[in-house]
mmCIF file of C-alpha atoms in Angstrom:
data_model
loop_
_atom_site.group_PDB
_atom_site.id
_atom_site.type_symbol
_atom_site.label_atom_id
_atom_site.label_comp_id
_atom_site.label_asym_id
_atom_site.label_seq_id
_atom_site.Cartn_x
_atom_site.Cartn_y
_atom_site.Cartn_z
ATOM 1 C CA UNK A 252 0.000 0.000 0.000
ATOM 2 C CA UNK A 253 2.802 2.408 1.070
ATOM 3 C CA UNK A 254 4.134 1.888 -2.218
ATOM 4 C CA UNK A 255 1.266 2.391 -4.028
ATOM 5 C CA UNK A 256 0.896 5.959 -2.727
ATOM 6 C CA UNK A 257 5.565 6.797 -3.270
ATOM 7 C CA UNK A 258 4.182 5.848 -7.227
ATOM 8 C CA UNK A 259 1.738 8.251 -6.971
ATOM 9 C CA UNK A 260 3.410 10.615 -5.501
ATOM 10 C CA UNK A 261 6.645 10.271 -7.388
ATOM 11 C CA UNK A 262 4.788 9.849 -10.990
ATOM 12 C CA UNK A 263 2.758 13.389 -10.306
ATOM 13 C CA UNK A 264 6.128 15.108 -9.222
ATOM 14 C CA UNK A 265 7.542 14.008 -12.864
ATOM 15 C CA UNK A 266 4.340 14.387 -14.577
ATOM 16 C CA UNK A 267 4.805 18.356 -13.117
ATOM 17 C CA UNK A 268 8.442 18.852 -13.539
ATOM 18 C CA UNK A 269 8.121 17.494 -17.296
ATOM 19 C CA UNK A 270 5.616 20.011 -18.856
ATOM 20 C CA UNK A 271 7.898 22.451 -20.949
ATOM 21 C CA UNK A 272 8.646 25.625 -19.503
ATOM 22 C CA UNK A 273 9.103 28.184 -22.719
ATOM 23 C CA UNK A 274 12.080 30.052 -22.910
ATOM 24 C CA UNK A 275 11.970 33.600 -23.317
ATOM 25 C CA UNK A 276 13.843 33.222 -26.590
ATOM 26 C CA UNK A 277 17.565 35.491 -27.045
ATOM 27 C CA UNK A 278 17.136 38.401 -29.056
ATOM 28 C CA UNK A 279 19.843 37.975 -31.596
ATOM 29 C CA UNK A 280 22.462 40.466 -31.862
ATOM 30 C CA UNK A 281 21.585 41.166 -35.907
ATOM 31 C CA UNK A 282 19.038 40.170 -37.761
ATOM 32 C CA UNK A 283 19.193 37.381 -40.327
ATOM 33 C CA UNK A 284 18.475 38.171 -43.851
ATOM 34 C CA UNK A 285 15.500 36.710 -45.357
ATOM 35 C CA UNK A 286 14.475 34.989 -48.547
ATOM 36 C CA UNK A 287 16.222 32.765 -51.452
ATOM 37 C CA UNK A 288 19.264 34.580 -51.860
ATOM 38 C CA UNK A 289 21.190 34.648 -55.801
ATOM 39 C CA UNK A 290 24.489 33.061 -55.078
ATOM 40 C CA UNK A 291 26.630 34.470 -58.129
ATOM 41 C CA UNK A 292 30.456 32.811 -58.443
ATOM 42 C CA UNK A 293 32.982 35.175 -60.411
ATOM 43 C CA UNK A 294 36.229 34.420 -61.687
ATOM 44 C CA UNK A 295 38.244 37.871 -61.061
ATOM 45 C CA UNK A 296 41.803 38.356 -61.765
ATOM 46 C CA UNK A 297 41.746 34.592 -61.395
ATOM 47 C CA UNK A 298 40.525 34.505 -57.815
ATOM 48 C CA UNK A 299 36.633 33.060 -57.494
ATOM 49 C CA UNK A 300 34.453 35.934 -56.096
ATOM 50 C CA UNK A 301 30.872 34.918 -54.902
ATOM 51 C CA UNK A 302 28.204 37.266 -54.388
ATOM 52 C CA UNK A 303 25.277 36.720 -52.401
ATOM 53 C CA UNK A 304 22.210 39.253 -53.026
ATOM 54 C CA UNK A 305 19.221 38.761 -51.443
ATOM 55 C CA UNK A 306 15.845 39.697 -52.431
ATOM 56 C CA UNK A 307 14.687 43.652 -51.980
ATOM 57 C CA UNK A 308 11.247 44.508 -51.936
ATOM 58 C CA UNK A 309 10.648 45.985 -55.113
ATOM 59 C CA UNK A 310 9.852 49.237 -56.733
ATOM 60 C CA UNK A 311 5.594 49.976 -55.905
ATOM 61 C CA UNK A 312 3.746 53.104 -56.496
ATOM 62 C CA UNK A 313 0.275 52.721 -53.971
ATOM 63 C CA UNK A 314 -2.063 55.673 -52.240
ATOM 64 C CA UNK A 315 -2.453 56.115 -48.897
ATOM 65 C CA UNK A 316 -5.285 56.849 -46.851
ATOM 66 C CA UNK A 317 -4.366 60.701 -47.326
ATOM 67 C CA UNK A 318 -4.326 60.222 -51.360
ATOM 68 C CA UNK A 319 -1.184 60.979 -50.575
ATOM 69 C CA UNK A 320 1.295 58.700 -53.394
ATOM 70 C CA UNK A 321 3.842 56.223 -51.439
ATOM 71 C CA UNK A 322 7.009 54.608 -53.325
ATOM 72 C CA UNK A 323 9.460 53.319 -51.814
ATOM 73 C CA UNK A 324 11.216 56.921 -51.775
ATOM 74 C CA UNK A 325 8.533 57.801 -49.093
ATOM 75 C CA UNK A 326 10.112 55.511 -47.080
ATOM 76 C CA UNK A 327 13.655 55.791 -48.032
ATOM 77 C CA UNK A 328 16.337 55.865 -44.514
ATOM 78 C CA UNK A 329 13.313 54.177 -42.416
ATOM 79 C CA UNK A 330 12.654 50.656 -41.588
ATOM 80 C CA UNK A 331 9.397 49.483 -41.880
ATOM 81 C CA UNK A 332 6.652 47.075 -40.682
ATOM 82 C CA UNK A 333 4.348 45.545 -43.025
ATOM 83 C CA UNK A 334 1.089 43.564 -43.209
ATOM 84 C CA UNK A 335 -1.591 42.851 -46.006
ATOM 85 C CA UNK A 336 -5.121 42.825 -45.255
ATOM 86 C CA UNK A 337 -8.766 44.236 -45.685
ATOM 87 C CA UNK A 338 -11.011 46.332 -43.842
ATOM 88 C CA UNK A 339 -14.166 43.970 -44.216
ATOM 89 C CA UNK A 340 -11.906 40.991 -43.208
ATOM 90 C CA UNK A 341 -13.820 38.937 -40.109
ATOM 91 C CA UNK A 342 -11.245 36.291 -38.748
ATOM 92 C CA UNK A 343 -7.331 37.577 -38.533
ATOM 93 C CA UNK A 344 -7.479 40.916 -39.335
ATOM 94 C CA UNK A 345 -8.592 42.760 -36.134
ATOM 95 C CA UNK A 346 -6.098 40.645 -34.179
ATOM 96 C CA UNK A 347 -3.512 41.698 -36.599
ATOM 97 C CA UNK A 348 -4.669 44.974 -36.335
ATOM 98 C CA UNK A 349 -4.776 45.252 -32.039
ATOM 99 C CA UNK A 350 -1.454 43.230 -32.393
ATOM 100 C CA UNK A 351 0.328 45.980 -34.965
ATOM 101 C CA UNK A 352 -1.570 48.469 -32.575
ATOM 102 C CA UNK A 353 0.993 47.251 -30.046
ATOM 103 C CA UNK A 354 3.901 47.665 -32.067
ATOM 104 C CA UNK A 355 3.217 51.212 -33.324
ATOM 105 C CA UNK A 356 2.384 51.980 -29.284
ATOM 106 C CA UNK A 357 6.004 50.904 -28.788
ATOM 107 C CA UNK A 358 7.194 53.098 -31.124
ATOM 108 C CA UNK A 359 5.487 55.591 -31.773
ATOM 109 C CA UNK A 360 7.790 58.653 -30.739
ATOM 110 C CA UNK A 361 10.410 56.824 -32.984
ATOM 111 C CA UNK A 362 10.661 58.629 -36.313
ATOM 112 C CA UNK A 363 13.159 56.056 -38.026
ATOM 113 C CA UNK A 364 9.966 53.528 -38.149
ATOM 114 C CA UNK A 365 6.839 53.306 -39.785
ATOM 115 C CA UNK A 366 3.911 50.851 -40.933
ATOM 116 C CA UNK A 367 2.808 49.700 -44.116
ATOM 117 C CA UNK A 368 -0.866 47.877 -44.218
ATOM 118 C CA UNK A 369 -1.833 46.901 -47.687
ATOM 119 C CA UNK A 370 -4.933 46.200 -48.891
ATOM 120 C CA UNK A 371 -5.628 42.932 -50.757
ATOM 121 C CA UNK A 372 -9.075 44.182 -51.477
ATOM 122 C CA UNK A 373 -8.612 47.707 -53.244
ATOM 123 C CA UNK A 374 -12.023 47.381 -55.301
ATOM 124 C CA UNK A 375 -13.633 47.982 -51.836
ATOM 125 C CA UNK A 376 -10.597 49.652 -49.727
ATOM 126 C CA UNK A 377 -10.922 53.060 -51.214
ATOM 127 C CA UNK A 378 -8.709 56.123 -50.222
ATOM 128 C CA UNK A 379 -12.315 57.198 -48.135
ATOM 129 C CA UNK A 380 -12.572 54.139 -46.575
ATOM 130 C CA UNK A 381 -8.990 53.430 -45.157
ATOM 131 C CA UNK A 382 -9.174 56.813 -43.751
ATOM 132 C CA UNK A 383 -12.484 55.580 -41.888
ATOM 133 C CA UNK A 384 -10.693 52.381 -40.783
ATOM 134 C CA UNK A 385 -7.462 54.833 -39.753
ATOM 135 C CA UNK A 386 -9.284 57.052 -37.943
ATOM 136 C CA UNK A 387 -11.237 54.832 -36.019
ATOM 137 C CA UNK A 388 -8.079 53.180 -35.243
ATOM 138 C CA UNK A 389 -7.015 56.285 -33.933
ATOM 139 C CA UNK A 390 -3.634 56.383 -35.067
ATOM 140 C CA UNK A 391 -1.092 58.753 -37.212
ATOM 141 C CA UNK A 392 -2.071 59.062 -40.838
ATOM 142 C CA UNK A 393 1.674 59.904 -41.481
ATOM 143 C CA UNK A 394 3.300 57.220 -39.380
ATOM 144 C CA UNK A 395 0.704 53.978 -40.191
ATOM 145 C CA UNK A 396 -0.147 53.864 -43.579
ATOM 146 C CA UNK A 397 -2.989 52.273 -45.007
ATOM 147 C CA UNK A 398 -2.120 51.701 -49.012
ATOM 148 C CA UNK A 399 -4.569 50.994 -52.306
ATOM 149 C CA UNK A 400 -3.957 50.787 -55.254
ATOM 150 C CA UNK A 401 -3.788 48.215 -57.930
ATOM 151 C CA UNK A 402 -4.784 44.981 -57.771
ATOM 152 C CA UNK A 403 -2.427 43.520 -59.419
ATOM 153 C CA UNK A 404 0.291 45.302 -57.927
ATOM 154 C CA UNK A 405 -0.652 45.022 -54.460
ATOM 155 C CA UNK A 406 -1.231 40.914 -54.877
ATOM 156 C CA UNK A 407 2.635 40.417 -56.760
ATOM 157 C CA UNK A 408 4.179 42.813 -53.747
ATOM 158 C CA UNK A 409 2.635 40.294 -51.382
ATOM 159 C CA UNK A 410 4.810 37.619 -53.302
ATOM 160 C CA UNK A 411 7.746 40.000 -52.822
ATOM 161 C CA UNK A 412 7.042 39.707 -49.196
ATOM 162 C CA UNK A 413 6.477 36.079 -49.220
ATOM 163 C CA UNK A 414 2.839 36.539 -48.209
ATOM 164 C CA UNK A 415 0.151 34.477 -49.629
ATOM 165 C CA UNK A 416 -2.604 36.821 -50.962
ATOM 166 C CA UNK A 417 -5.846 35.652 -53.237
ATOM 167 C CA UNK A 418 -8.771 35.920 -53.666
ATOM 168 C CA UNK A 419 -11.151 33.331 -52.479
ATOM 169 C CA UNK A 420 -14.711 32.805 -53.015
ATOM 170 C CA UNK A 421 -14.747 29.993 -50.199
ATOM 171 C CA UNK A 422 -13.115 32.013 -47.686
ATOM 172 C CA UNK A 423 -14.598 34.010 -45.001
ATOM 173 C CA UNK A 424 -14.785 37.666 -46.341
ATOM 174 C CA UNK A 425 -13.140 36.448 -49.926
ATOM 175 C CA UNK A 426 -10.132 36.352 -49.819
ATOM 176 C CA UNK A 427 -6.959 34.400 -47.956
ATOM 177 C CA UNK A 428 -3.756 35.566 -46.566
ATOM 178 C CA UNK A 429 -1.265 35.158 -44.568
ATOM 179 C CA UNK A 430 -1.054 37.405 -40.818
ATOM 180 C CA UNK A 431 2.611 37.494 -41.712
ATOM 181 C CA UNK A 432 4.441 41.163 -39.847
ATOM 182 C CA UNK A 433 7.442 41.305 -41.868
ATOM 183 C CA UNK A 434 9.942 43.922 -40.669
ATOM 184 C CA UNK A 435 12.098 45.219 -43.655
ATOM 185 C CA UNK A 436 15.762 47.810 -43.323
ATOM 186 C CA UNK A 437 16.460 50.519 -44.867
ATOM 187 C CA UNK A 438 17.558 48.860 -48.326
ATOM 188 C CA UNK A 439 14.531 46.855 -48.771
ATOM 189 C CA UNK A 440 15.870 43.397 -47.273
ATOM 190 C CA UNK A 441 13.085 41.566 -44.918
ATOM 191 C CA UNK A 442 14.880 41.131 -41.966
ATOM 192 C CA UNK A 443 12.280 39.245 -39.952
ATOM 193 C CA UNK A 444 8.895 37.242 -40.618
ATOM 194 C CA UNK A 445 6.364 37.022 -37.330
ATOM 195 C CA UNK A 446 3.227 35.635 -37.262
ATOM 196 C CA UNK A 447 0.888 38.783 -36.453
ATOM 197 C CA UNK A 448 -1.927 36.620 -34.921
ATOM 198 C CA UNK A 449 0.159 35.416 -32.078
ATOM 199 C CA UNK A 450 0.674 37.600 -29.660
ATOM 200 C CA UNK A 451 4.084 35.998 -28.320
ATOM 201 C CA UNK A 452 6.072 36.220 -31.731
ATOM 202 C CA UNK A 453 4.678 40.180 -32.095
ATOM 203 C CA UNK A 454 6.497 40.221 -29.091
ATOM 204 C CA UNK A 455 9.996 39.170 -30.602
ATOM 205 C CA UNK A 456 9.293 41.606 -33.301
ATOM 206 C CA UNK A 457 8.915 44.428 -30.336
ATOM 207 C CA UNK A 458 12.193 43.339 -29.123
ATOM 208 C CA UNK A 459 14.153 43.026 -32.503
ATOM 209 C CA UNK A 460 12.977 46.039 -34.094
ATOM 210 C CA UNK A 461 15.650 48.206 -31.779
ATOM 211 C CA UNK A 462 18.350 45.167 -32.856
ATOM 212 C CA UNK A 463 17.291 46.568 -36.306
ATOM 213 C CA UNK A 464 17.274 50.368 -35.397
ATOM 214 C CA UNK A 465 21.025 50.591 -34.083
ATOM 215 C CA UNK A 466 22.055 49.043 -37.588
ATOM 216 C CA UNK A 467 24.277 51.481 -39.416
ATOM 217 C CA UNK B 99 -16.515 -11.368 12.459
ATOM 218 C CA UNK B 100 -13.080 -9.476 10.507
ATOM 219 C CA UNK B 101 -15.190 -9.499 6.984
ATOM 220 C CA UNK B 102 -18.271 -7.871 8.213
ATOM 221 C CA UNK B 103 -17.273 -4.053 8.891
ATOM 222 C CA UNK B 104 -15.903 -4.169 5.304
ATOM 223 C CA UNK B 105 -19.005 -5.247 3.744
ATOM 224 C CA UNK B 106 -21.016 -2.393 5.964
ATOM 225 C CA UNK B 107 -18.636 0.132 4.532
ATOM 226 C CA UNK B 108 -18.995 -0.837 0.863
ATOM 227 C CA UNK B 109 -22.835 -1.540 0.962
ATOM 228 C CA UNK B 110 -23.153 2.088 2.195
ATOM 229 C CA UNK B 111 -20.393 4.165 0.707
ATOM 230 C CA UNK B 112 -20.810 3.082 -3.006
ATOM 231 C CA UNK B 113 -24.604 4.334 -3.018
ATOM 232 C CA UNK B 114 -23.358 7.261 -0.827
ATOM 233 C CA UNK B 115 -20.416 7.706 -3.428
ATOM 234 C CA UNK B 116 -22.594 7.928 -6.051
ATOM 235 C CA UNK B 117 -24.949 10.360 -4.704
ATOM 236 C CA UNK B 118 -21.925 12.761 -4.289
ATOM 237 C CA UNK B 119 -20.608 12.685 -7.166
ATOM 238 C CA UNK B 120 -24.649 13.016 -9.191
ATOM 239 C CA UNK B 121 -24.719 15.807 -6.807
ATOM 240 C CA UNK B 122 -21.431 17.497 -7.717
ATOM 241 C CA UNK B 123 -21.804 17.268 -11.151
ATOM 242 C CA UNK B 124 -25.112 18.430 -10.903
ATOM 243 C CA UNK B 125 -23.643 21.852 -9.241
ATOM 244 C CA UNK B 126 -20.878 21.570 -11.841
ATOM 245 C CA UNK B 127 -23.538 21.820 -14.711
ATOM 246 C CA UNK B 128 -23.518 25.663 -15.012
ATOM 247 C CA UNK B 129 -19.741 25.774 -14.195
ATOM 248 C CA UNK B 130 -19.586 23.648 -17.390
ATOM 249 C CA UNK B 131 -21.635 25.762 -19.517
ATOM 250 C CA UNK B 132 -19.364 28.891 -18.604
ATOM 251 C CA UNK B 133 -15.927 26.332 -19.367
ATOM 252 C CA UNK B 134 -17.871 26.087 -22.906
ATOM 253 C CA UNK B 135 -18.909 29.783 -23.495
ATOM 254 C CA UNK B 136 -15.507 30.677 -22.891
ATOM 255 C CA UNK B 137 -14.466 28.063 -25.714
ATOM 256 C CA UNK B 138 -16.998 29.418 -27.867
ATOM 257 C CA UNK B 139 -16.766 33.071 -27.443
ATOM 258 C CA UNK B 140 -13.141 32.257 -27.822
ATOM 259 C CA UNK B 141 -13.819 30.138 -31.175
ATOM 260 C CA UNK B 142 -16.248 32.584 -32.788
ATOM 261 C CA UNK B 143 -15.743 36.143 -30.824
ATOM 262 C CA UNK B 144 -12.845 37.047 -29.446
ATOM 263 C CA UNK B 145 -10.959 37.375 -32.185
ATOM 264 C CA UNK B 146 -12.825 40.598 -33.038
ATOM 265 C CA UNK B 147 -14.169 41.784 -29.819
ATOM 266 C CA UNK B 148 -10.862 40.875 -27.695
ATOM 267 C CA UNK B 149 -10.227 38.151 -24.895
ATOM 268 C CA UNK B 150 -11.018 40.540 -22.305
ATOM 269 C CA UNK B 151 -14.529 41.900 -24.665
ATOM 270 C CA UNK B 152 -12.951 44.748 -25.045
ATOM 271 C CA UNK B 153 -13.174 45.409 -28.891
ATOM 272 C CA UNK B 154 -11.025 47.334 -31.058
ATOM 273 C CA UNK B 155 -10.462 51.762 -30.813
ATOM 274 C CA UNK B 156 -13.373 52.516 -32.829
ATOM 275 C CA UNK B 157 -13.749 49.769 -35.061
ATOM 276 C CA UNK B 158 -15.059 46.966 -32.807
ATOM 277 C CA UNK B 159 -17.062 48.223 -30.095
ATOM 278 C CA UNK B 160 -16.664 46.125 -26.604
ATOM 279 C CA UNK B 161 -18.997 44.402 -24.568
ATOM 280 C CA UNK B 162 -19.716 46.623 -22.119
ATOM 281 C CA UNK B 163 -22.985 48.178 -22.956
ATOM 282 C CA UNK B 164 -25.726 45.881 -21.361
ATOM 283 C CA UNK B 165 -28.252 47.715 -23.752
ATOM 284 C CA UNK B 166 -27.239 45.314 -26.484
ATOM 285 C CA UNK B 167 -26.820 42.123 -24.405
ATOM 286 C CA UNK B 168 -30.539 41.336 -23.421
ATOM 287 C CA UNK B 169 -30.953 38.190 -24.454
ATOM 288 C CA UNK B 170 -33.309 38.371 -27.597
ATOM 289 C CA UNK B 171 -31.049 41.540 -29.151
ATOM 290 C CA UNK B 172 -27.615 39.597 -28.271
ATOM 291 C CA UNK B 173 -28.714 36.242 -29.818
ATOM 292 C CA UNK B 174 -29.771 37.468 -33.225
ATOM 293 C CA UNK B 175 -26.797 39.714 -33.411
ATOM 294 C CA UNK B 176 -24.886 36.562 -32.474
ATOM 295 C CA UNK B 177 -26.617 34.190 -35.154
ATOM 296 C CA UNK B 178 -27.224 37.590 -37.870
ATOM 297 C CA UNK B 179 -25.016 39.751 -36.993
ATOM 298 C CA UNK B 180 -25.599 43.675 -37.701
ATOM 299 C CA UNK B 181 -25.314 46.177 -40.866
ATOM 300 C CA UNK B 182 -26.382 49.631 -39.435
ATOM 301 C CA UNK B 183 -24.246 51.720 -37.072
ATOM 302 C CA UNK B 184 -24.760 51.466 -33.356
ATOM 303 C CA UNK B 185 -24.207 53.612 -30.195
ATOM 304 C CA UNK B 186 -22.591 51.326 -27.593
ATOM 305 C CA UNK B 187 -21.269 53.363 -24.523
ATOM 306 C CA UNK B 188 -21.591 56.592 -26.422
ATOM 307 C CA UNK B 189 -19.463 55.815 -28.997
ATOM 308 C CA UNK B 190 -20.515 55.436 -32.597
ATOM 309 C CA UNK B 191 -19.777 52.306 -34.580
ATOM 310 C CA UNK B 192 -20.256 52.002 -38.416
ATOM 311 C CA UNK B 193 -18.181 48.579 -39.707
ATOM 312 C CA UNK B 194 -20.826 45.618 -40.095
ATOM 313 C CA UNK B 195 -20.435 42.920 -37.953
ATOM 314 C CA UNK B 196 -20.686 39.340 -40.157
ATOM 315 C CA UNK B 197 -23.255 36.994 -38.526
ATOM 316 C CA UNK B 198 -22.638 33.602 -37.548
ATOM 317 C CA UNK B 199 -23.650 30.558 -39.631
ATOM 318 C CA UNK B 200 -21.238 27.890 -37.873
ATOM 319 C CA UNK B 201 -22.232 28.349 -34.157
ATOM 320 C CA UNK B 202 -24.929 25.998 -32.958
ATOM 321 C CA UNK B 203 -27.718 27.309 -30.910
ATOM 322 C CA UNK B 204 -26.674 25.651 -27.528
ATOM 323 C CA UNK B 205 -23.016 27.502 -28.095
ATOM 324 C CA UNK B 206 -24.766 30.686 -28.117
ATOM 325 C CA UNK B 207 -26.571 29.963 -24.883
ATOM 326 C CA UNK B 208 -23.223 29.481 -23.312
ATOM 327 C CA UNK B 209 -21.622 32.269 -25.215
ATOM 328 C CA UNK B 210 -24.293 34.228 -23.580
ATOM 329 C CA UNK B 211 -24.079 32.978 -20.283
ATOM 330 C CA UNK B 212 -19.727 33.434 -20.521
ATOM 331 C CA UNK B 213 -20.237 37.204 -21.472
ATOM 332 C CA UNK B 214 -23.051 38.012 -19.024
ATOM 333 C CA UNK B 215 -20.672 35.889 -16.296
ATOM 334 C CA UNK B 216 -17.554 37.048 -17.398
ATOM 335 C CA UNK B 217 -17.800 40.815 -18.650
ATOM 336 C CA UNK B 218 -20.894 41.752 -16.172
ATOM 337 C CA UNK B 219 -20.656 39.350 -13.217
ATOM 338 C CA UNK B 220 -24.122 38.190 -13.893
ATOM 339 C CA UNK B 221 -24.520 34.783 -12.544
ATOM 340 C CA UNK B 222 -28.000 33.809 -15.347
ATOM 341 C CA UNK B 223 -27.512 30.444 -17.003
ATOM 342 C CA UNK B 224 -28.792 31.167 -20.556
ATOM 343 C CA UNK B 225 -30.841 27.545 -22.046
ATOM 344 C CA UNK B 226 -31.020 26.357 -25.393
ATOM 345 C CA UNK B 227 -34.859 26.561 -25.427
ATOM 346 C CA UNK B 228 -34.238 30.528 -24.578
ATOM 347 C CA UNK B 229 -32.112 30.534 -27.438
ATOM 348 C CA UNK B 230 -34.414 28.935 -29.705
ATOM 349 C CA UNK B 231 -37.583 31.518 -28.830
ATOM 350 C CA UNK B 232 -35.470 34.586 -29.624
ATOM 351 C CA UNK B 233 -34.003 33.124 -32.856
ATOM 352 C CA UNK B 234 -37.821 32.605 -33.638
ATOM 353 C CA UNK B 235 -38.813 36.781 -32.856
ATOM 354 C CA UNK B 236 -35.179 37.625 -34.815
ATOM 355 C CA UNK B 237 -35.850 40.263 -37.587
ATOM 356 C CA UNK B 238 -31.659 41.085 -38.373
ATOM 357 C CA UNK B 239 -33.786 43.935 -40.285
ATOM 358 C CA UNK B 240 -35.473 45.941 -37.690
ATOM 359 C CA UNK B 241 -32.942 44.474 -34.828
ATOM 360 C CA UNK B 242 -33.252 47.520 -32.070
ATOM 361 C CA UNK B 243 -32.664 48.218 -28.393
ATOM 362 C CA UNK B 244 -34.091 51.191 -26.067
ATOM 363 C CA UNK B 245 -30.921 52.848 -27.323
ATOM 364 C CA UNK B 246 -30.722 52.741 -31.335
ATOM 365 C CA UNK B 247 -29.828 55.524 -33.233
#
């Protein structure tokens, strides 16, 4: 009997000790460089010389919620955050939304940053409404912007950023994406992909974002 | 004469035993129905409205505004959702709120009873047949509290 209850006892103690305790995580000291790289090998002055270029988001031309035009020369010397989704979406997109909410609170008083939402739905997201959906949010037209544009466009940047963006009639709202936050330097390179409907990896991108900042 | 006190114990603590534990789950029963609202709300609601109900700026309003949680208003907004804007807590609110085709009509008895438990510390247990009259008197059309605008 008394060994009965030292099983017990000993196989709850285990069973409590063994449940994973999650690490914090260690905030690297730079960020990594994402996306397939081109690996080019050069013969120069008979030495081999190997290049390695990784993607850049490229040239786009989209409106803001302002009317306002915004290339990539609008956001030239900042870093940036960026998401894609639509106003009428009902499943990620307010968590994405309350979760990038907590990342422009962190930084808001920090000029060298901004955020880029673009919508996957432009037919409907007109200039008039994503100033609606900004103000409501309640946040800086000039510091979060909300981009339209073409639809076209809009769905092959999302490829740039290695976000999946369609349209679909079977999804809620009609369309699918991803709740991707990618965080992208000052020469276009995505620097860091978090998942912006979990709350714990928007909290690595909190705590990266000033890794990325003190980059020359 | 050593068997017997065992035999007394057993013949009266198994029916004993199983009158506790009828009786405990019996209390349990609207505990339960809270542990599923919570699932549910979290399933089907929370993603808008928040974990703690409370919404988004001015985009998602938050549960706070017992005007549109009586039962017959909340469960057709629940099931229909709502296309008009709406004054909750002052505040005006103008993006549509989809309705809900995948939540069955015992869920939103519990989802009821979590928010009423949860965001007003309202102790009502919410039943399915409740649930079923005010689906029957829903008209997502001319949906209205005392307070619409």
């Amino acid at each position: 009997m008394r060994s009965v209850v030292w099983i017990c006892i000993l196989s709850l103690s285990v069973a409590c000790s063994s449940k994973p305790v999650p690490k914090p995580g260690e905030t690297p000291q730079t960020l990594p460089f994402l996306g397939e790289p081109s690996i080019t090998t050069n013969e120069v002055n008979g030495v081999l010389k190997t290049d390695t270029i990784y993607p850049e988001i490229p040239y786009f031309s989209l409106i803001s919620q302002l009317g306002d035009t915004i290339t990539p020369k609008t956001v030239q010397d900042k870093i940036y955050v960026a998401d894609f989704f639509f106003t009428t979406c009902p499943t990620i997109c307010p968590v994405m939304k309350s979760e990038m909410l907590r990342v422009y609170e962190a930084f808001k008083n920090e000029p060298r940053i901004v955020f880029l939402s673009h919508s996957i739905d432009p037919e409907h997201d007109t200039v008039e409404v994503l100033k609606a959906y900004a103000d409501r949010l309640q946040v800086d037209h000039q510091k979060w912007y909300f981009l339209t544009g073409s639809r076209d466009s809009i769905f092959n940047l999302a490829e740039s950023y290695m976000v999946n963006a369609d349209e679909d009639p079977a999804a809620p709202g009609g369309f699918i994406h991803s709740g991707a936050f990618l965080l992208i330097d000052k020469n276009k390179h995505i620097r860091g992909m978090y998942d912006g409907t979990v709350p714990d990896d928007v909290n690595r991108l909190i705590r990266e974002i000033p890794v990325l900042l003190r980059e020359k | 004469m050593k068997n017997k006190p065992w035999r007394l114990l057993l013949q009266l603590g198994i029916p004993l035993g199983i009158i506790g534990v009828v009786l405990y789950l019996q209390k349990k029963q609207p505990i339960t129905q809270a542990y599923e609202g919570k699932k549910a709300y979290e399933l089907h609601c929370a993603n808008c409205h928040g974990q703690q109900g409370e919404g988004l700026k001015l985009l998602i309003p938050p549960l706070t505004d017992t005007n549109w949680l009586a039962l017959p208003t909340l469960v057709c907004i629940i099931r229909y959702g709502i296309d008009k804007p709406i004054v909750v807590s002052g505040k005006s609110y103008q993006e549509a709120m989809p309705g809900n085709t995948l939540i069955e009509n015992d869920q939103i008895a519990a989802v009821a009873t979590y928010i009423w438990s949860t965001f007003h510390q309202k102790d009502t247990v919410f039943t399915l047949a409740q649930v079923n009259r005010a689906l029957d008197t829903c008209n997502p059309d001319t949906l209205t509290t005392n307070e619409l605008n």
